[in-house]
mmCIF file of C-alpha atoms in Angstrom:
data_model
loop_
_atom_site.group_PDB
_atom_site.id
_atom_site.type_symbol
_atom_site.label_atom_id
_atom_site.label_comp_id
_atom_site.label_asym_id
_atom_site.label_seq_id
_atom_site.Cartn_x
_atom_site.Cartn_y
_atom_site.Cartn_z
ATOM 1 C CA CYS A 9 -35.634 -16.766 191.954
ATOM 2 C CA ARG A 10 -37.885 -14.645 189.809
ATOM 3 C CA PRO A 11 -39.838 -15.112 187.683
ATOM 4 C CA SER A 12 -41.509 -18.463 188.413
ATOM 5 C CA ALA A 13 -43.787 -20.581 186.259
ATOM 6 C CA LEU A 14 -46.035 -23.519 187.056
ATOM 7 C CA ARG A 15 -45.191 -25.471 183.918
ATOM 8 C CA PRO A 16 -42.094 -25.881 181.736
ATOM 9 C CA VAL A 17 -41.687 -23.011 179.276
ATOM 10 C CA GLN A 18 -38.899 -22.085 176.943
ATOM 11 C CA ILE A 19 -37.140 -19.061 178.403
ATOM 12 C CA ALA A 20 -34.511 -17.510 176.190
ATOM 13 C CA GLN A 21 -31.785 -15.055 177.127
ATOM 14 C CA GLY A 22 -31.683 -13.201 173.825
ATOM 15 C CA SER A 23 -34.479 -12.138 171.528
ATOM 16 C CA ARG A 24 -34.672 -12.644 167.763
ATOM 17 C CA THR A 25 -35.246 -9.797 165.354
ATOM 18 C CA ASP A 26 -37.043 -11.913 162.739
ATOM 19 C CA LEU A 27 -39.926 -13.215 164.891
ATOM 20 C CA ASP A 28 -43.416 -11.796 165.349
ATOM 21 C CA THR A 29 -43.114 -10.112 168.761
ATOM 22 C CA VAL A 30 -45.312 -8.814 171.554
ATOM 23 C CA LEU A 31 -43.636 -6.556 174.108
ATOM 24 C CA VAL A 32 -45.161 -6.570 177.599
ATOM 25 C CA VAL A 33 -44.073 -3.322 179.250
ATOM 26 C CA ASP A 34 -44.491 -2.851 183.008
ATOM 27 C CA ARG A 35 -46.013 0.537 183.906
ATOM 28 C CA SER A 36 -46.915 -0.231 187.520
ATOM 29 C CA LEU A 37 -46.186 2.003 190.507
ATOM 30 C CA SER A 38 -42.891 0.336 191.388
ATOM 31 C CA THR A 39 -41.342 1.329 188.041
ATOM 32 C CA GLN A 40 -41.368 4.964 189.192
ATOM 33 C CA LEU A 41 -38.575 4.179 191.666
ATOM 34 C CA LYS A 42 -35.116 5.477 190.846
ATOM 35 C CA VAL A 43 -32.242 2.999 190.978
ATOM 36 C CA ASP A 44 -28.693 4.202 190.352
ATOM 37 C CA GLY A 45 -30.235 7.620 189.690
ATOM 38 C CA VAL A 46 -32.486 6.440 186.847
ATOM 39 C CA ARG A 47 -36.178 5.613 186.941
ATOM 40 C CA THR A 48 -36.736 1.932 186.293
ATOM 41 C CA PHE A 49 -39.482 2.846 183.843
ATOM 42 C CA ASP A 50 -37.008 4.862 181.764
ATOM 43 C CA ARG A 51 -34.861 1.745 181.449
ATOM 44 C CA LEU A 52 -37.892 -0.291 180.401
ATOM 45 C CA ARG A 53 -38.981 2.263 177.820
ATOM 46 C CA ALA A 54 -35.473 2.603 176.349
ATOM 47 C CA GLU A 55 -35.114 -1.158 176.042
ATOM 48 C CA GLY A 56 -38.563 -1.423 174.438
ATOM 49 C CA LEU A 57 -37.693 1.222 171.849
ATOM 50 C CA VAL A 58 -34.451 -0.585 170.990
ATOM 51 C CA LEU A 59 -36.321 -3.868 170.530
ATOM 52 C CA LEU A 60 -39.077 -2.373 168.387
ATOM 53 C CA GLU A 61 -36.670 -0.452 166.185
ATOM 54 C CA GLY A 62 -34.459 -3.525 165.783
ATOM 55 C CA LEU A 63 -37.145 -5.867 164.483
ATOM 56 C CA GLU A 64 -36.769 -6.827 160.841
ATOM 57 C CA PRO A 65 -39.307 -5.357 158.394
ATOM 58 C CA GLY A 66 -41.160 -8.657 157.969
ATOM 59 C CA ALA A 67 -41.701 -9.177 161.713
ATOM 60 C CA ARG A 68 -45.042 -8.038 163.095
ATOM 61 C CA ALA A 69 -45.194 -6.393 166.511
ATOM 62 C CA GLY A 70 -47.549 -5.487 169.293
ATOM 63 C CA VAL A 71 -47.261 -3.890 172.733
ATOM 64 C CA VAL A 72 -49.185 -4.657 175.935
ATOM 65 C CA TRP A 73 -49.101 -2.347 178.954
ATOM 66 C CA MET A 74 -48.833 -4.261 182.255
ATOM 67 C CA ASP A 75 -50.057 -3.082 185.622
ATOM 68 C CA HIS A 76 -53.077 -4.354 187.630
ATOM 69 C CA ARG A 77 -54.770 -4.823 184.278
ATOM 70 C CA ALA A 78 -53.569 -5.553 180.756
ATOM 71 C CA GLU A 79 -54.133 -3.141 177.903
ATOM 72 C CA VAL A 80 -53.199 -3.325 174.233
ATOM 73 C CA ALA A 81 -51.330 -0.325 172.824
ATOM 74 C CA GLY A 82 -52.773 1.008 169.600
ATOM 75 C CA ARG A 83 -54.989 -1.099 167.370
ATOM 76 C CA GLY A 84 -53.372 -4.354 168.418
ATOM 77 C CA PHE A 85 -50.974 -6.819 166.851
ATOM 78 C CA ALA A 86 -49.343 -5.795 163.564
ATOM 79 C CA THR A 87 -49.955 -2.130 164.338
ATOM 80 C CA SER A 88 -47.562 0.048 162.370
ATOM 81 C CA ARG A 89 -44.098 0.163 163.905
ATOM 82 C CA PRO A 90 -43.913 3.991 164.005
ATOM 83 C CA GLU A 91 -47.251 4.140 165.886
ATOM 84 C CA LEU A 92 -46.072 1.644 168.502
ATOM 85 C CA ILE A 93 -42.784 3.511 168.931
ATOM 86 C CA SER A 94 -44.665 6.809 169.333
ATOM 87 C CA ARG A 95 -47.029 5.311 171.934
ATOM 88 C CA LEU A 96 -44.126 3.854 173.912
ATOM 89 C CA GLN A 97 -42.287 7.189 173.822
ATOM 90 C CA ARG A 98 -45.333 8.956 175.311
ATOM 91 C CA LEU A 99 -46.158 6.344 177.973
ATOM 92 C CA GLU A 100 -45.622 7.101 181.648
ATOM 93 C CA PRO A 101 -45.973 4.769 184.662
ATOM 94 C CA GLY A 102 -49.189 4.751 186.673
ATOM 95 C CA TYR A 103 -50.135 3.834 190.225
ATOM 96 C CA GLY A 104 -51.395 0.275 189.877
ATOM 97 C CA SER A 105 -49.985 -3.027 191.077
ATOM 98 C CA THR A 106 -48.638 -5.704 188.718
ATOM 99 C CA ASP A 107 -50.555 -8.645 187.213
ATOM 100 C CA PRO A 108 -48.218 -10.333 184.693
ATOM 101 C CA ALA A 109 -50.611 -13.261 184.212
ATOM 102 C CA ALA A 110 -53.261 -11.003 182.675
ATOM 103 C CA ALA A 111 -50.713 -9.300 180.414
ATOM 104 C CA LEU A 112 -49.245 -12.610 179.234
ATOM 105 C CA HIS A 113 -52.714 -13.972 178.543
ATOM 106 C CA LEU A 114 -53.522 -10.923 176.432
ATOM 107 C CA ALA A 115 -50.189 -11.160 174.577
ATOM 108 C CA THR A 116 -50.725 -14.792 173.682
ATOM 109 C CA GLU A 117 -54.287 -14.029 172.590
ATOM 110 C CA MET A 118 -52.906 -11.454 170.170
ATOM 111 C CA LEU A 119 -50.458 -13.969 168.696
ATOM 112 C CA ALA A 120 -53.051 -16.730 168.451
ATOM 113 C CA ALA A 121 -55.602 -14.465 166.772
ATOM 114 C CA ALA A 122 -53.015 -13.591 164.138
ATOM 115 C CA GLY A 123 -52.237 -17.271 163.491
ATOM 116 C CA VAL A 124 -48.619 -16.964 164.622
ATOM 117 C CA ALA A 125 -46.930 -20.397 164.684
ATOM 118 C CA GLU A 126 -43.588 -19.161 166.001
ATOM 119 C CA GLY A 127 -43.289 -15.935 167.959
ATOM 120 C CA GLN A 128 -41.916 -14.356 171.108
ATOM 121 C CA VAL A 129 -43.273 -12.467 174.089
ATOM 122 C CA ILE A 130 -40.711 -10.215 175.745
ATOM 123 C CA VAL A 131 -41.612 -9.047 179.257
ATOM 124 C CA LEU A 132 -39.840 -5.868 180.359
ATOM 125 C CA GLY A 133 -40.270 -5.511 184.098
ATOM 126 C CA ASP A 134 -38.628 -4.512 187.347
ATOM 127 C CA GLY A 135 -38.577 -7.959 188.944
ATOM 128 C CA THR A 136 -41.238 -7.203 191.566
ATOM 129 C CA ALA A 137 -43.766 -9.558 189.919
ATOM 130 C CA SER A 138 -42.703 -12.926 191.271
ATOM 131 C CA HIS A 139 -45.252 -15.115 189.489
ATOM 132 C CA LEU A 140 -46.069 -15.349 185.812
ATOM 133 C CA GLY A 141 -49.296 -17.368 186.237
ATOM 134 C CA SER A 142 -50.004 -20.879 185.082
ATOM 135 C CA LEU A 143 -49.008 -20.146 181.469
ATOM 136 C CA GLU A 144 -51.408 -22.876 180.335
ATOM 137 C CA ASP A 145 -52.333 -20.901 177.207
ATOM 138 C CA LEU A 146 -48.818 -20.520 175.847
ATOM 139 C CA PRO A 147 -48.607 -22.147 172.408
ATOM 140 C CA GLU A 148 -45.796 -24.597 171.718
ATOM 141 C CA GLY A 149 -43.982 -22.303 169.269
ATOM 142 C CA LEU A 150 -43.802 -19.367 171.666
ATOM 143 C CA THR A 151 -40.599 -18.156 173.301
ATOM 144 C CA LEU A 152 -40.965 -16.258 176.575
ATOM 145 C CA ILE A 153 -38.222 -13.787 177.464
ATOM 146 C CA TYR A 154 -38.190 -12.026 180.833
ATOM 147 C CA ARG A 155 -35.927 -8.999 181.260
ATOM 148 C CA ASP A 156 -35.487 -7.583 184.766
ATOM 149 C CA LEU A 157 -34.295 -4.002 184.233
ATOM 150 C CA SER A 158 -34.561 -2.777 187.803
ATOM 151 C CA SER A 159 -30.932 -1.630 187.781
ATOM 152 C CA SER A 160 -27.895 -1.307 185.533
ATOM 153 C CA ARG A 161 -26.529 -4.523 187.044
ATOM 154 C CA PRO A 162 -27.834 -8.005 186.139
ATOM 155 C CA ALA A 163 -30.178 -9.421 188.751
ATOM 156 C CA ASN A 164 -32.616 -12.287 189.293
ATOM 157 C CA PHE A 165 -30.734 -14.926 187.378
ATOM 158 C CA PHE A 166 -32.573 -18.188 186.817
ATOM 159 C CA PRO A 167 -31.817 -21.378 184.885
ATOM 160 C CA LEU A 168 -32.113 -20.740 181.168
ATOM 161 C CA GLN A 169 -31.964 -24.337 180.036
ATOM 162 C CA LEU A 170 -31.811 -27.858 181.506
ATOM 163 C CA ALA A 171 -30.718 -30.619 179.152
ATOM 164 C CA VAL A 172 -31.731 -34.101 180.351
ATOM 165 C CA GLY A 173 -31.019 -37.293 178.397
ATOM 166 C CA ASP A 174 -33.019 -40.500 178.265
ATOM 167 C CA GLY A 175 -32.023 -43.636 180.159
ATOM 168 C CA GLU A 176 -29.128 -43.261 182.542
ATOM 169 C CA ALA A 177 -28.809 -40.345 184.911
ATOM 170 C CA VAL A 178 -27.253 -37.283 183.317
ATOM 171 C CA PRO A 179 -25.355 -34.730 185.411
ATOM 172 C CA VAL A 180 -26.778 -31.247 185.058
ATOM 173 C CA ASP A 181 -24.798 -28.103 185.884
ATOM 174 C CA VAL A 182 -26.903 -25.316 187.355
ATOM 175 C CA THR A 183 -25.442 -21.878 187.947
ATOM 176 C CA VAL A 184 -27.192 -19.722 190.540
ATOM 177 C CA ALA A 185 -26.383 -16.040 190.998
ATOM 178 C CA ALA A 186 -28.105 -13.762 193.510
ATOM 179 C CA ALA A 187 -27.871 -10.090 194.364
ATOM 180 C CA ALA A 188 -28.062 -10.177 198.172
ATOM 181 C CA GLY A 189 -28.933 -6.834 199.681
ATOM 182 C CA ASP A 190 -28.261 -7.789 203.300
ATOM 183 C CA GLY A 191 -24.611 -8.776 202.930
ATOM 184 C CA ARG A 192 -25.071 -12.487 203.722
ATOM 185 C CA PRO A 193 -22.157 -14.544 202.418
ATOM 186 C CA THR A 194 -24.324 -17.574 201.598
ATOM 187 C CA LEU A 195 -27.796 -18.147 200.225
ATOM 188 C CA ALA A 196 -29.939 -21.271 200.606
ATOM 189 C CA VAL A 197 -30.861 -22.777 197.226
ATOM 190 C CA ASP A 198 -33.508 -25.404 196.431
ATOM 191 C CA LEU A 199 -33.590 -27.165 193.073
ATOM 192 C CA VAL A 200 -36.987 -28.719 192.410
ATOM 193 C CA VAL A 201 -37.701 -30.912 189.386
ATOM 194 C CA ASP A 202 -41.154 -32.448 188.972
ATOM 195 C CA GLY A 203 -41.221 -36.079 190.070
ATOM 196 C CA LEU A 204 -37.847 -35.991 191.807
ATOM 197 C CA GLU A 205 -36.731 -35.358 195.370
ATOM 198 C CA ALA A 206 -35.710 -31.719 195.863
ATOM 199 C CA ALA A 207 -31.990 -30.979 196.100
ATOM 200 C CA HIS A 208 -30.840 -28.494 198.745
ATOM 201 C CA GLY A 209 -27.609 -26.570 198.897
ATOM 202 C CA THR A 210 -26.017 -23.166 199.349
ATOM 203 C CA ALA A 211 -24.567 -20.590 197.005
#
């Protein structure tokens, strides 16, 4: 499953319009590919514009470009919304690889420097970056949202939440969905929880 993280992190399915937000927008080479007749990058840009325009007036915003290096768009966090929208409208993909760890580090630095206690980082990517880094610098009040927009169909599903109680064993339902390109009817699935024996099964 993608993405993966080396430590527990809150991963939400939907973003909030009232939170200080940093968008991490993938502009690497792979986003130039067309899927279902549309460039992946065009999907990323359109989604980014919707998110920026939908933020409430009191929410601050920033944008980080992501390829083999991380780069802040404009003058940084809390840049005027119209300027960020204009920069995103003019952006085109490049020819670099993808380093999400560097982009996430830069995004969290922006939030920390602004003294944000509760915020969100929304990564808009094409799913080719399979590792988000150690995420050791993520503050406790940060929500990480990863959107794979490589096609018009949902892909790369991963567990959004595991609720575990104290004391006796608690059954946990995990739903796994995969977009298999080779037509296999089954897919091997491993569920790994720190400190416990891995569970193996098929979907």
